[in-house]
PDB file of C-alpha atoms in Angstrom:
ATOM      1  CA  UNK A  13     -22.253  -8.166  12.517  1.00 32.00           C
ATOM      2  CA  UNK A  14     -19.896  -5.008  11.506  1.00 41.00           C
ATOM      3  CA  UNK A  15     -16.874  -6.059   9.158  1.00 50.00           C
ATOM      4  CA  UNK A  16     -13.776  -5.959  10.863  1.00 74.00           C
ATOM      5  CA  UNK A  17     -11.286  -5.880   7.656  1.00 86.00           C
ATOM      6  CA  UNK A  18     -10.217  -2.774   5.977  1.00 92.00           C
ATOM      7  CA  UNK A  19     -10.065  -3.657   2.022  1.00 93.00           C
ATOM      8  CA  UNK A  20      -8.173  -1.570  -0.041  1.00 95.00           C
ATOM      9  CA  UNK A  21      -8.492  -2.015  -3.720  1.00 94.00           C
ATOM     10  CA  UNK A  22      -5.302  -1.355  -5.980  1.00 95.00           C
ATOM     11  CA  UNK A  23      -6.639   0.490  -8.971  1.00 94.00           C
ATOM     12  CA  UNK A  24      -5.515   2.143 -12.248  1.00 93.00           C
ATOM     13  CA  UNK A  25      -8.698   4.095 -13.592  1.00 93.00           C
ATOM     14  CA  UNK A  26     -11.043   6.404 -12.112  1.00 95.00           C
ATOM     15  CA  UNK A  27     -14.186   4.372 -13.151  1.00 93.00           C
ATOM     16  CA  UNK A  28     -12.145   1.101 -11.167  1.00 91.00           C
ATOM     17  CA  UNK A  29     -12.041   3.632  -8.088  1.00 93.00           C
ATOM     18  CA  UNK A  30     -16.019   3.857  -8.571  1.00 93.00           C
ATOM     19  CA  UNK A  31     -16.552   0.300  -8.894  1.00 90.00           C
ATOM     20  CA  UNK A  32     -14.644  -0.489  -6.007  1.00 90.00           C
ATOM     21  CA  UNK A  33     -16.450   1.797  -3.760  1.00 92.00           C
ATOM     22  CA  UNK A  34     -19.697   0.833  -5.130  1.00 89.00           C
ATOM     23  CA  UNK A  35     -18.628  -2.867  -4.123  1.00 86.00           C
ATOM     24  CA  UNK A  36     -17.852  -1.991  -0.679  1.00 88.00           C
ATOM     25  CA  UNK A  37     -14.428  -1.126  -0.446  1.00 92.00           C
ATOM     26  CA  UNK A  38     -12.813   1.093   2.244  1.00 94.00           C
ATOM     27  CA  UNK A  39     -10.080   2.662   0.452  1.00 96.00           C
ATOM     28  CA  UNK A  40      -8.446   2.714  -2.992  1.00 97.00           C
ATOM     29  CA  UNK A  41      -4.421   2.831  -4.003  1.00 97.00           C
ATOM     30  CA  UNK A  42      -4.412   5.021  -7.096  1.00 97.00           C
ATOM     31  CA  UNK A  43      -1.997   3.779  -9.532  1.00 97.00           C
ATOM     32  CA  UNK A  44      -0.722   4.223 -13.407  1.00 95.00           C
ATOM     33  CA  UNK A  45       0.871   1.468 -15.212  1.00 91.00           C
ATOM     34  CA  UNK A  46       0.070  -1.542 -12.904  1.00 89.00           C
ATOM     35  CA  UNK A  47       2.230  -3.754 -15.454  1.00 86.00           C
ATOM     36  CA  UNK A  48       5.393  -2.053 -13.633  1.00 87.00           C
ATOM     37  CA  UNK A  49       3.997  -2.424 -10.355  1.00 88.00           C
ATOM     38  CA  UNK A  50       2.666   0.865 -10.272  1.00 92.00           C
ATOM     39  CA  UNK A  51       3.624   4.287 -10.875  1.00 97.00           C
ATOM     40  CA  UNK A  52       2.506   7.999 -10.097  1.00 98.00           C
ATOM     41  CA  UNK A  53      -1.070   8.799 -11.484  1.00 98.00           C
ATOM     42  CA  UNK A  54      -1.642  12.126 -13.012  1.00 97.00           C
ATOM     43  CA  UNK A  55      -2.922  14.971 -11.731  1.00 97.00           C
ATOM     44  CA  UNK A  56      -6.008  15.031 -13.442  1.00 98.00           C
ATOM     45  CA  UNK A  57      -6.524  11.200 -12.561  1.00 98.00           C
ATOM     46  CA  UNK A  58      -6.277  12.196  -8.800  1.00 98.00           C
ATOM     47  CA  UNK A  59      -8.491  15.224  -9.282  1.00 98.00           C
ATOM     48  CA  UNK A  60     -11.284  13.261 -10.746  1.00 98.00           C
ATOM     49  CA  UNK A  61     -10.835  10.383  -8.469  1.00 98.00           C
ATOM     50  CA  UNK A  62     -11.475  12.397  -5.638  1.00 98.00           C
ATOM     51  CA  UNK A  63     -14.402  14.074  -6.902  1.00 98.00           C
ATOM     52  CA  UNK A  64     -16.027  10.614  -7.962  1.00 98.00           C
ATOM     53  CA  UNK A  65     -15.393   8.672  -4.380  1.00 97.00           C
ATOM     54  CA  UNK A  66     -16.097   9.363  -0.981  1.00 97.00           C
ATOM     55  CA  UNK A  67     -13.555   6.568   0.590  1.00 97.00           C
ATOM     56  CA  UNK A  68     -10.083   6.857   1.217  1.00 98.00           C
ATOM     57  CA  UNK A  69      -7.760   7.560  -1.453  1.00 98.00           C
ATOM     58  CA  UNK A  70      -4.198   6.626  -1.338  1.00 98.00           C
ATOM     59  CA  UNK A  71      -1.924   7.916  -4.141  1.00 98.00           C
ATOM     60  CA  UNK A  72       1.049   5.998  -5.280  1.00 98.00           C
ATOM     61  CA  UNK A  73       4.414   7.821  -5.324  1.00 98.00           C
ATOM     62  CA  UNK A  74       6.636   6.299  -7.868  1.00 97.00           C
ATOM     63  CA  UNK A  75       8.512   7.788 -10.714  1.00 97.00           C
ATOM     64  CA  UNK A  76       9.300   4.662 -12.688  1.00 96.00           C
ATOM     65  CA  UNK A  77       9.253   0.911 -12.493  1.00 94.00           C
ATOM     66  CA  UNK A  78      12.504  -1.005 -11.552  1.00 95.00           C
ATOM     67  CA  UNK A  79      14.251  -0.713  -8.510  1.00 95.00           C
ATOM     68  CA  UNK A  80      13.525   1.427  -5.581  1.00 97.00           C
ATOM     69  CA  UNK A  81      16.876   3.340  -5.225  1.00 97.00           C
ATOM     70  CA  UNK A  82      16.393   6.530  -6.667  1.00 97.00           C
ATOM     71  CA  UNK A  83      18.614   9.629  -8.243  1.00 97.00           C
ATOM     72  CA  UNK A  84      18.462  13.079  -6.822  1.00 97.00           C
ATOM     73  CA  UNK A  85      16.356  14.058  -9.669  1.00 98.00           C
ATOM     74  CA  UNK A  86      13.771  11.175  -9.217  1.00 98.00           C
ATOM     75  CA  UNK A  87      13.540  12.128  -5.383  1.00 98.00           C
ATOM     76  CA  UNK A  88      12.883  15.749  -6.296  1.00 98.00           C
ATOM     77  CA  UNK A  89      10.138  14.403  -8.651  1.00 98.00           C
ATOM     78  CA  UNK A  90       8.730  12.186  -5.721  1.00 98.00           C
ATOM     79  CA  UNK A  91       8.793  15.404  -3.296  1.00 98.00           C
ATOM     80  CA  UNK A  92       6.778  17.519  -6.098  1.00 98.00           C
ATOM     81  CA  UNK A  93       4.069  14.641  -6.435  1.00 98.00           C
ATOM     82  CA  UNK A  94       3.783  14.298  -2.631  1.00 98.00           C
ATOM     83  CA  UNK A  95       3.041  17.977  -2.626  1.00 98.00           C
ATOM     84  CA  UNK A  96       0.441  17.813  -5.547  1.00 98.00           C
ATOM     85  CA  UNK A  97      -1.504  14.757  -3.878  1.00 98.00           C
ATOM     86  CA  UNK A  98      -2.273  16.582  -0.878  1.00 97.00           C
ATOM     87  CA  UNK A  99      -3.255  19.745  -2.635  1.00 97.00           C
ATOM     88  CA  UNK A 100      -5.344  17.183  -5.014  1.00 98.00           C
ATOM     89  CA  UNK A 101      -7.166  15.945  -1.717  1.00 97.00           C
ATOM     90  CA  UNK A 102      -5.670  12.689  -1.314  1.00 98.00           C
ATOM     91  CA  UNK A 103      -5.944  10.888   2.096  1.00 98.00           C
ATOM     92  CA  UNK A 104      -2.682   9.155   2.090  1.00 98.00           C
ATOM     93  CA  UNK A 105       0.559   8.536  -0.075  1.00 98.00           C
ATOM     94  CA  UNK A 106       2.356   5.146  -1.035  1.00 98.00           C
ATOM     95  CA  UNK A 107       5.915   5.019  -1.579  1.00 98.00           C
ATOM     96  CA  UNK A 108       8.975   3.027  -0.607  1.00 98.00           C
ATOM     97  CA  UNK A 109      12.620   3.860  -0.798  1.00 98.00           C
ATOM     98  CA  UNK A 110      15.660   1.774  -0.589  1.00 98.00           C
ATOM     99  CA  UNK A 111      19.503   1.947  -0.118  1.00 97.00           C
ATOM    100  CA  UNK A 112      21.786  -0.234  -2.369  1.00 96.00           C
ATOM    101  CA  UNK A 113      22.614  -2.522   0.379  1.00 96.00           C
ATOM    102  CA  UNK A 114      18.677  -3.375   0.664  1.00 96.00           C
ATOM    103  CA  UNK A 115      18.064  -1.422   3.800  1.00 97.00           C
ATOM    104  CA  UNK A 116      15.330   1.292   4.088  1.00 98.00           C
ATOM    105  CA  UNK A 117      16.294   4.698   3.299  1.00 98.00           C
ATOM    106  CA  UNK A 118      15.821   6.124   6.440  1.00 98.00           C
ATOM    107  CA  UNK A 119      16.856   9.825   5.510  1.00 97.00           C
ATOM    108  CA  UNK A 120      14.932  10.194   2.409  1.00 98.00           C
ATOM    109  CA  UNK A 121      11.726   7.958   4.158  1.00 98.00           C
ATOM    110  CA  UNK A 122      11.849  10.355   6.435  1.00 98.00           C
ATOM    111  CA  UNK A 123      11.792  13.431   4.328  1.00 98.00           C
ATOM    112  CA  UNK A 124       8.880  12.447   2.235  1.00 98.00           C
ATOM    113  CA  UNK A 125       6.678  11.229   5.261  1.00 98.00           C
ATOM    114  CA  UNK A 126       7.350  14.540   7.082  1.00 98.00           C
ATOM    115  CA  UNK A 127       6.042  16.284   4.037  1.00 98.00           C
ATOM    116  CA  UNK A 128       3.339  14.004   3.437  1.00 98.00           C
ATOM    117  CA  UNK A 129       1.735  14.837   6.956  1.00 98.00           C
ATOM    118  CA  UNK A 130      -0.942  14.877   8.260  1.00 97.00           C
ATOM    119  CA  UNK A 131      -1.955  12.438   5.264  1.00 98.00           C
ATOM    120  CA  UNK A 132      -1.469   8.769   5.889  1.00 98.00           C
ATOM    121  CA  UNK A 133       1.816   7.044   4.602  1.00 98.00           C
ATOM    122  CA  UNK A 134       2.132   3.287   3.278  1.00 98.00           C
ATOM    123  CA  UNK A 135       5.409   2.022   2.703  1.00 98.00           C
ATOM    124  CA  UNK A 136       4.927  -0.396  -0.270  1.00 96.00           C
ATOM    125  CA  UNK A 137       6.294  -3.452  -1.477  1.00 94.00           C
ATOM    126  CA  UNK A 138       9.952  -2.059  -1.640  1.00 96.00           C
ATOM    127  CA  UNK A 139       9.584  -3.901   1.793  1.00 98.00           C
ATOM    128  CA  UNK A 140       9.727  -6.874  -0.071  1.00 97.00           C
ATOM    129  CA  UNK A 141      13.341  -6.264  -1.534  1.00 97.00           C
ATOM    130  CA  UNK A 142      14.913  -5.635   1.716  1.00 97.00           C
ATOM    131  CA  UNK A 143      17.455  -7.990   3.018  1.00 96.00           C
ATOM    132  CA  UNK A 144      16.179  -8.212   6.621  1.00 97.00           C
ATOM    133  CA  UNK A 145      12.266  -7.979   6.789  1.00 98.00           C
ATOM    134  CA  UNK A 146      12.609  -7.874  10.623  1.00 98.00           C
ATOM    135  CA  UNK A 147      14.862  -4.964  10.664  1.00 98.00           C
ATOM    136  CA  UNK A 148      13.489  -3.286   8.090  1.00 98.00           C
ATOM    137  CA  UNK A 149       9.935  -3.152   9.672  1.00 98.00           C
ATOM    138  CA  UNK A 150      11.736  -1.744  13.046  1.00 98.00           C
ATOM    139  CA  UNK A 151      13.453   1.054  10.689  1.00 98.00           C
ATOM    140  CA  UNK A 152       9.817   1.995   9.667  1.00 98.00           C
ATOM    141  CA  UNK A 153       8.299   1.944  13.167  1.00 98.00           C
ATOM    142  CA  UNK A 154      11.146   4.502  14.251  1.00 98.00           C
ATOM    143  CA  UNK A 155      10.143   6.605  11.157  1.00 98.00           C
ATOM    144  CA  UNK A 156       6.373   6.695  12.124  1.00 97.00           C
ATOM    145  CA  UNK A 157       5.259   5.029   8.890  1.00 98.00           C
ATOM    146  CA  UNK A 158       1.575   3.962   9.376  1.00 98.00           C
ATOM    147  CA  UNK A 159       1.306   0.377   7.225  1.00 98.00           C
ATOM    148  CA  UNK A 160       3.491  -1.593   5.149  1.00 98.00           C
ATOM    149  CA  UNK A 161       2.330  -3.593   2.125  1.00 98.00           C
ATOM    150  CA  UNK A 162       4.252  -6.778   2.001  1.00 98.00           C
ATOM    151  CA  UNK A 163       3.538 -10.321  -0.038  1.00 97.00           C
ATOM    152  CA  UNK A 164       5.951 -11.534   2.719  1.00 96.00           C
ATOM    153  CA  UNK A 165       8.872 -11.263   0.187  1.00 97.00           C
ATOM    154  CA  UNK A 166       7.613 -14.066  -1.737  1.00 95.00           C
ATOM    155  CA  UNK A 167       5.710 -13.871  -5.153  1.00 93.00           C
ATOM    156  CA  UNK A 168       2.199 -13.967  -3.699  1.00 95.00           C
ATOM    157  CA  UNK A 169       1.048 -13.569   0.244  1.00 96.00           C
ATOM    158  CA  UNK A 170       0.133 -17.343   0.171  1.00 96.00           C
ATOM    159  CA  UNK A 171       3.804 -18.382  -0.303  1.00 96.00           C
ATOM    160  CA  UNK A 172       4.610 -15.446   2.146  1.00 97.00           C
ATOM    161  CA  UNK A 173       1.957 -16.023   4.818  1.00 97.00           C
ATOM    162  CA  UNK A 174       4.096 -17.582   7.407  1.00 97.00           C
ATOM    163  CA  UNK A 175       6.361 -13.993   7.428  1.00 98.00           C
ATOM    164  CA  UNK A 176       3.461 -12.132   7.444  1.00 98.00           C
ATOM    165  CA  UNK A 177       2.084 -13.646  10.524  1.00 98.00           C
ATOM    166  CA  UNK A 178       5.353 -13.351  11.889  1.00 98.00           C
ATOM    167  CA  UNK A 179       5.512  -9.587  11.029  1.00 98.00           C
ATOM    168  CA  UNK A 180       2.032  -9.115  12.383  1.00 98.00           C
ATOM    169  CA  UNK A 181       2.965 -10.334  15.547  1.00 97.00           C
ATOM    170  CA  UNK A 182       6.263  -8.173  15.636  1.00 98.00           C
ATOM    171  CA  UNK A 183       4.479  -4.983  14.824  1.00 98.00           C
ATOM    172  CA  UNK A 184       1.605  -5.224  17.594  1.00 97.00           C
ATOM    173  CA  UNK A 185      -0.136  -2.259  17.539  1.00 96.00           C
ATOM    174  CA  UNK A 186       2.628  -0.054  16.256  1.00 98.00           C
ATOM    175  CA  UNK A 187       2.270  -0.409  12.829  1.00 98.00           C
ATOM    176  CA  UNK A 188      -0.326  -1.883  10.525  1.00 98.00           C
ATOM    177  CA  UNK A 189       1.060  -4.848   8.155  1.00 98.00           C
ATOM    178  CA  UNK A 190      -1.414  -4.969   5.144  1.00 97.00           C
ATOM    179  CA  UNK A 191      -0.656  -8.238   2.757  1.00 97.00           C
ATOM    180  CA  UNK A 192      -0.957  -7.486  -0.957  1.00 95.00           C
ATOM    181  CA  UNK A 193       0.127  -9.577  -3.981  1.00 93.00           C
ATOM    182  CA  UNK A 194      -1.907 -12.326  -5.333  1.00 91.00           C
ATOM    183  CA  UNK A 195      -5.136 -12.299  -2.805  1.00 90.00           C
ATOM    184  CA  UNK A 196      -8.193 -13.321  -4.795  1.00 84.00           C
ATOM    185  CA  UNK A 197     -11.863 -14.008  -3.097  1.00 80.00           C
ATOM    186  CA  UNK A 198     -10.909 -17.635  -3.046  1.00 84.00           C
ATOM    187  CA  UNK A 199      -7.747 -17.178  -0.515  1.00 89.00           C
ATOM    188  CA  UNK A 200      -8.741 -14.352   1.467  1.00 88.00           C
ATOM    189  CA  UNK A 201     -10.238 -16.373   4.361  1.00 87.00           C
ATOM    190  CA  UNK A 202      -7.344 -18.084   5.041  1.00 91.00           C
ATOM    191  CA  UNK A 203      -4.981 -15.388   4.908  1.00 93.00           C
ATOM    192  CA  UNK A 204      -6.851 -13.426   7.198  1.00 92.00           C
ATOM    193  CA  UNK A 205      -7.349 -16.226   9.309  1.00 92.00           C
ATOM    194  CA  UNK A 206      -3.949 -17.307   9.899  1.00 94.00           C
ATOM    195  CA  UNK A 207      -2.177 -13.737   9.681  1.00 95.00           C
ATOM    196  CA  UNK A 208      -4.474 -11.787  11.796  1.00 94.00           C
ATOM    197  CA  UNK A 209      -4.177  -8.885   9.906  1.00 96.00           C
ATOM    198  CA  UNK A 210      -6.843  -6.070   9.762  1.00 94.00           C
ATOM    199  CA  UNK A 211      -6.387  -4.650   6.282  1.00 95.00           C
ATOM    200  CA  UNK A 212      -5.805  -6.496   3.073  1.00 95.00           C
ATOM    201  CA  UNK A 213      -5.018  -5.038  -0.502  1.00 95.00           C
ATOM    202  CA  UNK A 214      -6.028  -6.739  -3.662  1.00 92.00           C
ATOM    203  CA  UNK A 215      -5.501  -5.308  -7.025  1.00 88.00           C
ATOM    204  CA  UNK A 216      -9.040  -4.435  -8.802  1.00 74.00           C
ATOM    205  CA  UNK A 217     -10.144  -3.950 -12.371  1.00 53.00           C
ATOM    206  CA  UNK A 218     -13.330  -2.840 -13.880  1.00 46.00           C
ATOM    207  CA  UNK A 219     -14.916  -5.611 -12.493  1.00 43.00           C
ATOM    208  CA  UNK A 220     -13.703  -4.844  -8.949  1.00 48.00           C
ATOM    209  CA  UNK A 221     -17.317  -4.411  -7.574  1.00 50.00           C
ATOM    210  CA  UNK A 222     -17.858  -7.902  -8.088  1.00 52.00           C
ATOM    211  CA  UNK A 223     -14.326  -9.030  -6.496  1.00 55.00           C
ATOM    212  CA  UNK A 224     -15.205  -6.576  -3.551  1.00 60.00           C
ATOM    213  CA  UNK A 225     -18.571  -8.175  -2.691  1.00 55.00           C
ATOM    214  CA  UNK A 226     -17.376 -11.647  -2.432  1.00 52.00           C
ATOM    215  CA  UNK A 227     -14.435 -10.274  -0.405  1.00 57.00           C
ATOM    216  CA  UNK A 228     -16.286  -8.955   1.838  1.00 54.00           C
ATOM    217  CA  UNK A 229     -18.522 -11.757   2.591  1.00 52.00           C
ATOM    218  CA  UNK A 230     -15.521 -13.936   3.051  1.00 51.00           C
ATOM    219  CA  UNK A 231     -14.217 -11.269   5.489  1.00 50.00           C
ATOM    220  CA  UNK A 232     -17.456 -11.438   7.446  1.00 47.00           C
ATOM    221  CA  UNK A 233     -16.984 -15.146   7.836  1.00 42.00           C
ATOM    222  CA  UNK A 234     -12.973 -14.933   8.622  1.00 43.00           C
ATOM    223  CA  UNK A 235     -13.955 -12.343  11.394  1.00 41.00           C
ATOM    224  CA  UNK A 236     -16.308 -14.163  13.032  1.00 38.00           C
TER     225      UNK A 236
END
C-alpha cells in the first residue's frame, strides 16, 4: 500500500537531512539553533543540503528566537533570506509574523509570500501564539499560505489535538494543517487517526533514519 501521509523532519544539520532522506522522509525543514525553536540556517547549510538531498527542502526564515513581532531591520533581513533561499534551490520557506495584539501580520506576511513564490510557504508555530486560532486560519487562507504548522496552541500536539482536529475540519482543502511539537514514533498513530491530517512534522537529529523508519510503519497502519 502506498503511504498517504507526508513526513517532514525538522533538522539543523546537513547530515541529519541526509539521514532523514535515507529513512524515508518526504521533506526536511532546515533550521539553525533548534534550542531557540529554529532560526535561519546559513547559506552554506542550505546550499550543501540542496546538493546532498533530493527530497523537499524547506528553509526556516526567522532572524532570532523570541517573539514573532519584528522590527523593520529584522523584516528587511527576512526578505533577503527568502531571496537567498530561492537562489540556493529551496523548495519552500517557513516563517511567521504577528502583530502586537496577537493577530497575523497580514501586510508583511503577504509581502514575504509574494516574494517567495513560486516556492511553497509554511506559516510556522507563531500560529500557536495567535489570540484566535480560527480567525488566524482564515487570515492565512486569504493570504494564500500553503500550510500551517501548529501544536494546537499547546506545548505538544497531544495536548492540542482537539484544536488541531477542529482546524483540519475548518481548513478543508483550502490549506494544509500540519501538526508539530512532541511527535514521536509512539504517538504518531493516534495523532493521524484522530485529526485526519495528511502531513506531520517531527524533530530529527542524526538519528533521524531510525525515527523515520518507525514513523513510516506507523503511518502505513494509521492510513489503512
